[in-house]
Short mmCIF file of C-alpha atoms and ligand atoms in Angstrom, two decimals:
data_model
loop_
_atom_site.label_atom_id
_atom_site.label_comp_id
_atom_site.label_asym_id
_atom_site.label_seq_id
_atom_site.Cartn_x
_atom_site.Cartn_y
_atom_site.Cartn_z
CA UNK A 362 -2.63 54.91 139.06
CA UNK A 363 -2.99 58.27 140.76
CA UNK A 364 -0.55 59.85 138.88
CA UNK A 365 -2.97 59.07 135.82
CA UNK A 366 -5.67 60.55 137.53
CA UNK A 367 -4.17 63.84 135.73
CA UNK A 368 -4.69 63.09 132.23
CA UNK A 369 -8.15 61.60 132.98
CA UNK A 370 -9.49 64.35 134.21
CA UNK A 371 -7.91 66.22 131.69
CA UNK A 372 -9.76 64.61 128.30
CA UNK A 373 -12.89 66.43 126.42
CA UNK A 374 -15.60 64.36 127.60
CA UNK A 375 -17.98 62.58 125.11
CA UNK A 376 -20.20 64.77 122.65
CA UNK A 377 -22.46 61.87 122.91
CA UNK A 378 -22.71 57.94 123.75
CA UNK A 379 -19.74 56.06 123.02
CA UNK A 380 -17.28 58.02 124.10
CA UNK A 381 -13.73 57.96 125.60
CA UNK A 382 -14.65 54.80 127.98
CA UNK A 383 -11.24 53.59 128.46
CA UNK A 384 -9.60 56.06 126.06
CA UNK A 385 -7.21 57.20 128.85
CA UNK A 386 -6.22 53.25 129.38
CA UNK A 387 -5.52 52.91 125.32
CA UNK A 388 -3.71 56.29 125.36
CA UNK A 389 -1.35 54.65 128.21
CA UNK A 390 -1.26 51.39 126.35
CA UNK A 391 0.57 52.64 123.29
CA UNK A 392 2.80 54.85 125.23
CA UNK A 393 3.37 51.71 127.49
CA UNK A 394 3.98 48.84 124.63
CA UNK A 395 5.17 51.66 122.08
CA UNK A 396 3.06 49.68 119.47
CA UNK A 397 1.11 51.78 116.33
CA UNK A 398 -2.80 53.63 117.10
CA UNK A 399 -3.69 51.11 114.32
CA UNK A 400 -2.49 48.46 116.35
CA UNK A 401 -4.17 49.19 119.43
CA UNK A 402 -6.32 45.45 120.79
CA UNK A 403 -10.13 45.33 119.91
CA UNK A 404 -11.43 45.61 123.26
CA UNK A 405 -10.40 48.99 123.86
CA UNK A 406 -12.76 51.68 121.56
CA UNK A 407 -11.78 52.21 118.05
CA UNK A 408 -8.34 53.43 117.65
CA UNK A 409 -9.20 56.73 115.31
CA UNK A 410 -11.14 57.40 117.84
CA UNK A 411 -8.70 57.38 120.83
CA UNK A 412 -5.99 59.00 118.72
CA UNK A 413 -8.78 61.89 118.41
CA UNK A 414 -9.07 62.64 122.33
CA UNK A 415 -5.01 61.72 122.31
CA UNK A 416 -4.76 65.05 120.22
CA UNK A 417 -7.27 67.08 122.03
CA UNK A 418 -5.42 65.89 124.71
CA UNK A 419 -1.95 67.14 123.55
CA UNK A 420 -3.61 70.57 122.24
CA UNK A 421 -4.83 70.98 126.01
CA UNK A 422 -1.11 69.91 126.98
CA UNK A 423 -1.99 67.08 129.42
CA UNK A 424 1.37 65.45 128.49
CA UNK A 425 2.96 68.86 129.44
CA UNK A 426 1.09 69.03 132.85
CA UNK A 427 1.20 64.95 133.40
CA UNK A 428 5.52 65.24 132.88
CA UNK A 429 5.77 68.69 134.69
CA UNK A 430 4.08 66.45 137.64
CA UNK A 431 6.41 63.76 137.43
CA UNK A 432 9.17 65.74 137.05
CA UNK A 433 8.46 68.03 140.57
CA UNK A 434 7.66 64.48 142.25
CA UNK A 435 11.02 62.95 141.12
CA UNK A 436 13.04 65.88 142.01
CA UNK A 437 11.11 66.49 145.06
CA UNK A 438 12.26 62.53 145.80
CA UNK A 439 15.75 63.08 145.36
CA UNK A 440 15.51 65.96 147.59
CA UNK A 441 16.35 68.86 145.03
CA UNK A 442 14.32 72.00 144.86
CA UNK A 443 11.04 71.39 143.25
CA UNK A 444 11.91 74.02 139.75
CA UNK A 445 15.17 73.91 138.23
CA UNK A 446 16.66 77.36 139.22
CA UNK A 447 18.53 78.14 136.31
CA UNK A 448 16.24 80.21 134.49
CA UNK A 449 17.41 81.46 131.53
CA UNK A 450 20.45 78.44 131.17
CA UNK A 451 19.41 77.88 127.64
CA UNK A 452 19.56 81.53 126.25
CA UNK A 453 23.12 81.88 128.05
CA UNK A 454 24.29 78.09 126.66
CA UNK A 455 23.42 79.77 123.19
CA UNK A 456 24.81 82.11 123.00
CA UNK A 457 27.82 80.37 124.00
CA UNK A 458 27.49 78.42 120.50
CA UNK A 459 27.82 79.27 117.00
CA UNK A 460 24.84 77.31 115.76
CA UNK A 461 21.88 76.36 117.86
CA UNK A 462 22.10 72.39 119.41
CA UNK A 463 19.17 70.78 119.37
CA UNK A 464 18.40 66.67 120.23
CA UNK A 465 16.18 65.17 117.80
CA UNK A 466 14.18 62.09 116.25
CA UNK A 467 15.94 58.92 114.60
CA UNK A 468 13.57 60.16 112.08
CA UNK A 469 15.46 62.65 111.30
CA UNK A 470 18.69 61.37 110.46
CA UNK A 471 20.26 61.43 107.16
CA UNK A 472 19.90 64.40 105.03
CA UNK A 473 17.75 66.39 107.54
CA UNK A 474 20.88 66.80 109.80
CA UNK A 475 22.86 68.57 106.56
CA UNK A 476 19.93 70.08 105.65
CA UNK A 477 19.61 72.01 109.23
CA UNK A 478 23.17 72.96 108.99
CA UNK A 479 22.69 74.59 106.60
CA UNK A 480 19.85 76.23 106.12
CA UNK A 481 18.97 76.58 109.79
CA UNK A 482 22.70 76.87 111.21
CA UNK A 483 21.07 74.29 113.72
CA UNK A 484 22.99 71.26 115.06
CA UNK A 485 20.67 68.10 115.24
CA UNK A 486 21.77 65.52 117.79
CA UNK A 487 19.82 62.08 116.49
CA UNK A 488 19.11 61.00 119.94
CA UNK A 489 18.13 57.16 119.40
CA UNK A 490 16.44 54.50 121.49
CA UNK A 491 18.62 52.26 123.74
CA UNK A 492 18.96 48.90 122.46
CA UNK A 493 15.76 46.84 123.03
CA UNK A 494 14.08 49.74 124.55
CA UNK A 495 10.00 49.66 123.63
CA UNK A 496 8.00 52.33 124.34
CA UNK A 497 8.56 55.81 126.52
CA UNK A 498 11.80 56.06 128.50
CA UNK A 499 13.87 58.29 130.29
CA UNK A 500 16.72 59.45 128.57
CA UNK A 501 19.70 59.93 130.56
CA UNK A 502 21.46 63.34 130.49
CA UNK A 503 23.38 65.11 127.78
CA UNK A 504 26.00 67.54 129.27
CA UNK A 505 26.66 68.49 125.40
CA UNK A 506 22.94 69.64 124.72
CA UNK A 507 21.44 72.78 126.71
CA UNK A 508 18.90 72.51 129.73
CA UNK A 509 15.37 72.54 128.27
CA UNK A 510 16.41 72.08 124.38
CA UNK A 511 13.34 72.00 122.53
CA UNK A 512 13.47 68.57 120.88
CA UNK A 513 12.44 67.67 117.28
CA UNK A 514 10.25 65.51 116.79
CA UNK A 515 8.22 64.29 113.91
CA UNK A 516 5.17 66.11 113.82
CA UNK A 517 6.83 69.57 114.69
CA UNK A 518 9.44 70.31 112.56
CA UNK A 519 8.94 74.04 111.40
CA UNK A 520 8.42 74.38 107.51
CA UNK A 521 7.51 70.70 106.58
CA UNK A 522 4.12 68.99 105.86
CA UNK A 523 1.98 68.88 109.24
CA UNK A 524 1.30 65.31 110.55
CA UNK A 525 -1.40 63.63 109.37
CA UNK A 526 -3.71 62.80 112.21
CA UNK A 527 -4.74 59.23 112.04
CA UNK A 528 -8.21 60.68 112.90
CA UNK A 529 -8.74 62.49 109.46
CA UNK A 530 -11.60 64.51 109.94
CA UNK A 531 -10.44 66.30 113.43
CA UNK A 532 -11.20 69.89 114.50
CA UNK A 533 -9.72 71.44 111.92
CA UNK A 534 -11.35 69.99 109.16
CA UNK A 535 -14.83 69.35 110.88
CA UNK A 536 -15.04 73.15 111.08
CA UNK A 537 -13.99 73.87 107.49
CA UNK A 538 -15.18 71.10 105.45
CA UNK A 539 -18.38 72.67 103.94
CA UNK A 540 -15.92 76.13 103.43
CA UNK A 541 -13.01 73.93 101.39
CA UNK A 542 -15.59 71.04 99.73
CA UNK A 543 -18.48 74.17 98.81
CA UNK A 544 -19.24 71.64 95.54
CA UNK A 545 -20.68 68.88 97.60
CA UNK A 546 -23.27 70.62 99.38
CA UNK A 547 -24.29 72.14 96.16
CA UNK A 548 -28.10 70.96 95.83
CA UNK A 549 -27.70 69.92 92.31
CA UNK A 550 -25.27 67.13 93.54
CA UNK A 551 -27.00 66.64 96.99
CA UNK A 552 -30.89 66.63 95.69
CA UNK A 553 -30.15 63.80 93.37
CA UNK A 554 -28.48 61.17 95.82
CA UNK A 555 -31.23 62.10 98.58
CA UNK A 556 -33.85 61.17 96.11
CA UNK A 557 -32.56 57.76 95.04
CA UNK A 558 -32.00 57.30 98.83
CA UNK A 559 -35.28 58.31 100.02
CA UNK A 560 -37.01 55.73 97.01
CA UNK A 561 -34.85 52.94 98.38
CA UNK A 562 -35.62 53.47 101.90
CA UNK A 563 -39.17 53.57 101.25
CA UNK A 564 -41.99 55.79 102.85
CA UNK A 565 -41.01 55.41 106.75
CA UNK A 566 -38.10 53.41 106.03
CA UNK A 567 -34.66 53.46 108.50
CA UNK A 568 -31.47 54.25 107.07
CA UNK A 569 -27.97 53.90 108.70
CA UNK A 570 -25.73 55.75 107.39
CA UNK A 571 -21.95 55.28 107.35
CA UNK A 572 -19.62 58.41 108.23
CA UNK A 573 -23.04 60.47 108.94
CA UNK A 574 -19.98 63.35 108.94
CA UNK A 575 -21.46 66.64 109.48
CA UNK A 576 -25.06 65.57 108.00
CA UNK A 577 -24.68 66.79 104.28
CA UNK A 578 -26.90 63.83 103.46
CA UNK A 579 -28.53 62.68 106.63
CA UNK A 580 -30.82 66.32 107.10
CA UNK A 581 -32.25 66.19 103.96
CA UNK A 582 -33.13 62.77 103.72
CA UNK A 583 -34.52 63.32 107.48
CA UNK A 584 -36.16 65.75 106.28
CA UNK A 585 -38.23 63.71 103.36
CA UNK A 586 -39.54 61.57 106.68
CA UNK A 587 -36.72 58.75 106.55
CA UNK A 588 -35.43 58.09 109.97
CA UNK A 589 -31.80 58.64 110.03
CA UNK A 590 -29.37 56.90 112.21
CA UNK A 591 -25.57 57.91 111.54
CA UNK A 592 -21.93 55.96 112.62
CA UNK A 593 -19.68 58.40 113.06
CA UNK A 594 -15.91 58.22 114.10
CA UNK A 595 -15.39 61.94 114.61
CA UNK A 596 -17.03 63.74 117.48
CA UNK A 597 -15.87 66.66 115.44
CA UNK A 598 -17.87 66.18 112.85
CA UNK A 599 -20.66 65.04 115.07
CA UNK A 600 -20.29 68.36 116.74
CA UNK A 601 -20.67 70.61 113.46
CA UNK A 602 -24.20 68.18 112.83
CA UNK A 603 -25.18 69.10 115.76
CA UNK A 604 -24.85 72.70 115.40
CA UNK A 605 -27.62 72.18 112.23
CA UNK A 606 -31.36 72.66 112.12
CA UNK A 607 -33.08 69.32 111.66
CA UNK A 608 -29.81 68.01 114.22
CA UNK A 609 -32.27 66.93 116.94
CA UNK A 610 -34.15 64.30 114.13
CA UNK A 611 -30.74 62.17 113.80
CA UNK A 612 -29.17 60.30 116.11
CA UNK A 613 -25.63 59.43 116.50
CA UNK A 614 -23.63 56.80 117.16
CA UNK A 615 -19.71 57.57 117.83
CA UNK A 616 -17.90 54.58 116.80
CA UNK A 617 -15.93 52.62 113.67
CA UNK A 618 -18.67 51.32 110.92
CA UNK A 619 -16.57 48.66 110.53
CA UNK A 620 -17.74 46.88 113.28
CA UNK A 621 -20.10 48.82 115.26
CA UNK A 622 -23.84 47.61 115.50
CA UNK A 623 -26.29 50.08 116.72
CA UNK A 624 -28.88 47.95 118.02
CA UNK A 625 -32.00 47.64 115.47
CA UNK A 626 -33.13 47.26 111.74
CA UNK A 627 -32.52 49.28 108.88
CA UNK A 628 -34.43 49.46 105.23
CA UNK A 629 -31.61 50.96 103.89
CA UNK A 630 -27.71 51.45 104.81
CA UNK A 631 -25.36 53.64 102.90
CA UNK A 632 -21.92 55.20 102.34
CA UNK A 633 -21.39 57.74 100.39
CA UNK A 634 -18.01 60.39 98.99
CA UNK A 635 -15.43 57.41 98.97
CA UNK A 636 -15.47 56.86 102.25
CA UNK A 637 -15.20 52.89 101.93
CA UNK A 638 -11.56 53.68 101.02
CA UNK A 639 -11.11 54.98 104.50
CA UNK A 640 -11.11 51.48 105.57
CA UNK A 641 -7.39 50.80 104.77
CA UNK A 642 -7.85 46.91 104.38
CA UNK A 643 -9.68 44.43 102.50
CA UNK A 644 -10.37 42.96 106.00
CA UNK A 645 -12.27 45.46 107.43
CA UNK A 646 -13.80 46.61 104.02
CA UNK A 647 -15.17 42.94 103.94
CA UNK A 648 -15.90 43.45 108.00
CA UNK A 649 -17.79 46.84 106.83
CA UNK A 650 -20.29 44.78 104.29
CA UNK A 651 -21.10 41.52 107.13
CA UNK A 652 -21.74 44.30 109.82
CA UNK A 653 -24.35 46.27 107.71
CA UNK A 654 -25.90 42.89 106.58
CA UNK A 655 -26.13 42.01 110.05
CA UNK A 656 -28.48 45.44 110.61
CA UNK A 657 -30.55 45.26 107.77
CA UNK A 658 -33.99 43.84 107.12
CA UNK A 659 -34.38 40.89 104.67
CA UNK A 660 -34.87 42.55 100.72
CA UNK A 661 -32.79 45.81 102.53
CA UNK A 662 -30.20 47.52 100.53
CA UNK A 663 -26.86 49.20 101.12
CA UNK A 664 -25.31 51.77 98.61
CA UNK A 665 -21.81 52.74 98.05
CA UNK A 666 -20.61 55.68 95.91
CA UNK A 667 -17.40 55.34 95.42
CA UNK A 668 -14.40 56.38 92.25
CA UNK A 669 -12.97 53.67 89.98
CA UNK A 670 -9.41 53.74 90.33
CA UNK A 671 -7.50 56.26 88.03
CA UNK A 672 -4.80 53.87 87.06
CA UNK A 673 -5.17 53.83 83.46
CA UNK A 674 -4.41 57.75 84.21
CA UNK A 675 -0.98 56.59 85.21
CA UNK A 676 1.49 56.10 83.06
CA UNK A 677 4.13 53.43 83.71
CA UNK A 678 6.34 54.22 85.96
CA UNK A 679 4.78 56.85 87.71
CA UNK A 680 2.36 56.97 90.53
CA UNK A 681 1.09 60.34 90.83
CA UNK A 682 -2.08 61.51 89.70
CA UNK A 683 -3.28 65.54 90.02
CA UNK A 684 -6.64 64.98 90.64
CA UNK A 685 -7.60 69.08 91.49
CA UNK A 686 -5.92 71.93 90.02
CA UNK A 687 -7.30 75.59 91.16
CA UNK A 688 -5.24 78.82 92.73
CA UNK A 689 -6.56 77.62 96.02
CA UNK A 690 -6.49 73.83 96.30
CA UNK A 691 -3.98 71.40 94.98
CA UNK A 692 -4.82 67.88 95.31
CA UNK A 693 -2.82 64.92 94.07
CA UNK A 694 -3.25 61.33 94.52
CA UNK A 695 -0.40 59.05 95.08
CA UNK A 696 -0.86 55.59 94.39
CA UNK A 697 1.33 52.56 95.55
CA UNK A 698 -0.38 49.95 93.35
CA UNK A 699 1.20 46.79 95.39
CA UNK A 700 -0.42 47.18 98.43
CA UNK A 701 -3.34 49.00 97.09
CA UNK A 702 -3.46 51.96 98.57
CA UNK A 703 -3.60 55.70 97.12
CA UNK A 704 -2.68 58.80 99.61
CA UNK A 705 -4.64 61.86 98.95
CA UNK A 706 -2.18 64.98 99.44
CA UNK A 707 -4.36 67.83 100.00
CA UNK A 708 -2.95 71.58 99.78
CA UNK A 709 -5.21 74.23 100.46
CA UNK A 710 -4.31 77.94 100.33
CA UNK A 711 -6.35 79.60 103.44
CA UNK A 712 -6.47 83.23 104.13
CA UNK A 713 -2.88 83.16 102.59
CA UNK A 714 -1.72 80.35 104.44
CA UNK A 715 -1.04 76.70 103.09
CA UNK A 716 -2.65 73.83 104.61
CA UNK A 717 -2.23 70.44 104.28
CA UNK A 718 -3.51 67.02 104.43
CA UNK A 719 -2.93 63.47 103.46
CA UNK A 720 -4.41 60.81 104.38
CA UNK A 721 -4.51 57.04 103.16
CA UNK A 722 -6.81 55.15 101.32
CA UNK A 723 -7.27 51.63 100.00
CA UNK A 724 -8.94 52.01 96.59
CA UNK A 725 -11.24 49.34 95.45
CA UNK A 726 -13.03 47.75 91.91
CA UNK A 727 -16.80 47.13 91.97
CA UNK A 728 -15.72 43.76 91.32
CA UNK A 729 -13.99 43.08 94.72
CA UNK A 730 -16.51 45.31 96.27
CA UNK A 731 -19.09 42.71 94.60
CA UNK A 732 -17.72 39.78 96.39
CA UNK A 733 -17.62 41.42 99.62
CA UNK A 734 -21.45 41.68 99.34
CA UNK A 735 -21.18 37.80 98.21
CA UNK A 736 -19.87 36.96 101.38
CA UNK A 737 -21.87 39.26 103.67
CA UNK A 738 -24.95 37.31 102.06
CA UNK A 739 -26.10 40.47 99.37
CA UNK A 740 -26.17 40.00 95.42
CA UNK A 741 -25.94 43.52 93.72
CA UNK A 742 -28.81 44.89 92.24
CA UNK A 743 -27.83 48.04 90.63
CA UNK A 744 -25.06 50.01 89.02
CA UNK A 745 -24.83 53.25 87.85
CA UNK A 746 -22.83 55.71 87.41
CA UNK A 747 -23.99 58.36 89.03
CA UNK A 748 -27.28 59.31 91.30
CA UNK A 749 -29.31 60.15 88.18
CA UNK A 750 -28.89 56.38 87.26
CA UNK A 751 -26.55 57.83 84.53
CA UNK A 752 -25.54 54.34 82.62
CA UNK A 753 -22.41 52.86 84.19
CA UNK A 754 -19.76 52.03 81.09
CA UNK A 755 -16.10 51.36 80.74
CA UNK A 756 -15.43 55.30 80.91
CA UNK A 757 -17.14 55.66 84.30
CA UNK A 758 -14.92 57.64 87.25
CA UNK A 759 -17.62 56.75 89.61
CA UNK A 760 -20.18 54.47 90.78
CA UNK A 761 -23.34 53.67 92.82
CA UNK A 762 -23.96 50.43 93.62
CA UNK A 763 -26.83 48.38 95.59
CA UNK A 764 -26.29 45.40 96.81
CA UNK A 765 -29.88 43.70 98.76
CA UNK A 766 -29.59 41.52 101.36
CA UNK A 767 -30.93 37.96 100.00
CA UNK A 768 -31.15 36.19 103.28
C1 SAM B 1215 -15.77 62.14 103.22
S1 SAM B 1215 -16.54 62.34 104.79
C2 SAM B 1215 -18.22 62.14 104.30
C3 SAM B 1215 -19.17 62.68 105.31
C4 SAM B 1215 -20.64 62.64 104.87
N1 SAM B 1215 -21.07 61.28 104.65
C5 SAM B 1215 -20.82 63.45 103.62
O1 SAM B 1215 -21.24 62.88 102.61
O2 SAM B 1215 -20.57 64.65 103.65
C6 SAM B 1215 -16.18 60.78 105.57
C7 SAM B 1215 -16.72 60.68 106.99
O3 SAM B 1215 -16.58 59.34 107.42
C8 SAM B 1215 -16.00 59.30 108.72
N2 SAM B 1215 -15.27 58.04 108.86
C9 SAM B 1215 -14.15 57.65 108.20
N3 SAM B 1215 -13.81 56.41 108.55
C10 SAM B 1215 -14.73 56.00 109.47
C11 SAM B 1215 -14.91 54.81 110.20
N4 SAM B 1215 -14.08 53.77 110.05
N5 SAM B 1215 -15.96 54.72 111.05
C12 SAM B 1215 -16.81 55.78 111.21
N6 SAM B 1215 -16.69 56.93 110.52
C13 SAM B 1215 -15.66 57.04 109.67
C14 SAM B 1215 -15.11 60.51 108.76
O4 SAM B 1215 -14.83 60.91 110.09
C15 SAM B 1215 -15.93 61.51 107.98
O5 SAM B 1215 -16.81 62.22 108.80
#
């Protein structure tokens, strides 16, 4: 384990309680069993949440310093010089070569490799897996490929759509999410929802809320005397709270709402700005509604604001649906209706620059969301369609809903 004693020491520590304990172990678990974040076991902390500190980790470029390591160690083993000596081998092997070699991805296989040729004048190499290899492996060495090729890999390839981390609200978009959502923290949408909170809660009443994010909710209703505890996956987002007057009122909880209890009662839970679809399966949207009825007082309620699926926007055969259409955002949802699950493609244009983001999310009808509350032991008590109590009809794109806890 001492080699690992590198990348330990090397990941952000904790903005607050229930941090990276064991997120060095998980990290090595899915580089070890090569299995998805997603499917990382339930006794380590919540996979978003490890993939998080996995990407501070690889902006910090522990992986770099961890292989560097190994790399001295092994040569230093088989008694060569600790540095390969041939500085400058790859600039002399190209320009040896027409077109520049490079290894890369299965993933990119197929058109890519044209695509390269041509447009690049860059030679992929698809550099697969051996047979029944799982997980991280040496590869042996290419004599055709020059020393210290920078490899393709998925998330890197110059000019295409960035990766989307499974994390979705990391650095980047902590620190810009007032600047590219400006409408939400608009009072005449915020006042509303903090008022029909703050009546449910009732005068000294606890609320939990879901995805606290960066407070856009939580400070006001603190501030109209409701305690306020948040769930939060992203320290991120935690951190840009914490930056905000009224910060030191709320307390935090870094973990997956799914299934993370905070210890205590609430009046009132909520979660608000779709972010039930973030749950990407009816099992731990159904997990999400028996783990708030498990923290909240008998006769408390839990809200969800959530859209009604656009599919009577879509006509048949297509699965697309432009949802925002401005200069400087383009948003689009794409919906693959089987498994139930739309992916929000975000493009933003940024001090001239395009950004992007997608990110999944299982859409849901009151209906199912209904019977979720059914099982968790709630009956739903109102619908509307909006925080004004607006009347909920057939033509609704959004709802609130309270469900009360019966038992
Ligand atoms: C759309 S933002 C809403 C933030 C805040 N509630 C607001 O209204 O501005 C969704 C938030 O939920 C968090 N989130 C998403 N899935 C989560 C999960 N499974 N557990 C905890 N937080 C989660 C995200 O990190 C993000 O901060």
């Amino acid at each position: 384990m001492h080699a690992f004693a590198v990348p330990s020491r090397c990941y952000p520590r904790p903005c607050r309680a229930g941090g990276p304990r064991n997120t060095d172990a998980a990290v090595l678990y899915v580089v070890r069993t090569g299995c998805a974040w997603r499917q990382l076991p339930f006794d380590f902390p919540p996979w978003q949440m490890v993939y998080w500190y996995f990407a501070r980790g690889e902006d910090a470029k522990v992986t770099d310093h961890f292989l560097t390591a190994l790399r001295r160690r092994f040569r230093l083993q088989q008694g060569r010089a600790e540095r390969d000596g041939r500085l400058g081998a790859r600039s002399r092997w190209s320009q040896d070569h027409a077109a520049e070699h490079v290894p890369a991805d299965a993933g990119f296989a197929g058109i890519l490799v044209e695509w390269a040729h041509r447009g690049l004048r860059t030679t992929l190499h698809i550099v697969r897996k051996t047979p029944g290899q799982i997980g991280f492996a040496v590869m042996a060495h290419r004599p055709d490929l020059p020393p210290g090729s920078t490899w393709w890999s998925l998330p890197s390839v110059p000019g295409t759509v960035e990766s989307v981390p499974e994390n979705n609200f990391d650095e980047r978009v902590a620190q810009t999410y007032e600047a590219k959502w400006p409408e939400l923290f608009d009072p005449a949408v915020v006042d509303p929802a903090v008022s029909f909170l703050a009546d449910l809660a009732g005068p000294g009443g606890a609320a939990l809320e879901l995805g606290i994010g960066t407070g856009r909710i939580a400070l006001p209703l603190s501030r109209r005397g409701v305690r306020v505890h948040g769930i939060e996956l992203s320290p991120a987002m935690v951190a840009q709270l914490e930056t905000k007057p009224g910060a030191e009122h709320i307390s935090v909880t870094i973990g997956d709402f799914a299934t993370t209890r905070v210890g205590g009662t609430f009046t009132l839970a909520y979660l608000v700005r779709n972010t039930i679809t973030n749950l990407t399966t009816q099992d731990e949207q159904v997990e999400c509604f028996r783990t708030v009825a498990a923290q909240l007082e008998p006769g408390g309620c839990f809200v969800i604001e959530v859209y009604i699926p656009e599919l009577r926007r879509l006509p048949p055969g297509q699965s697309i649906h432009p949802f925002t259409v401005t200069p400087a955002h383009l948003g689009f949802e794409e919906y693959d209706v089987a498994s139930q699950i739309a992916v929000s493609h975000h493009y933003w244009v940024v001090d001239g620059r395009l950004e992007t983001r997608s990110s999944p999310h299982r859409f849901v009808w009151p209906s199912e969301l209904d019977l979720m509350a059914r099982l968790a032991g709630m009956t739903l008590r109102e619908r509307w369609a909006g925080w004004k109590r607006e009347p909920f009809t057939s033509d609704s794109r959004n709802h609130v809903s309270v469900w009360q806890k019966t038992s």
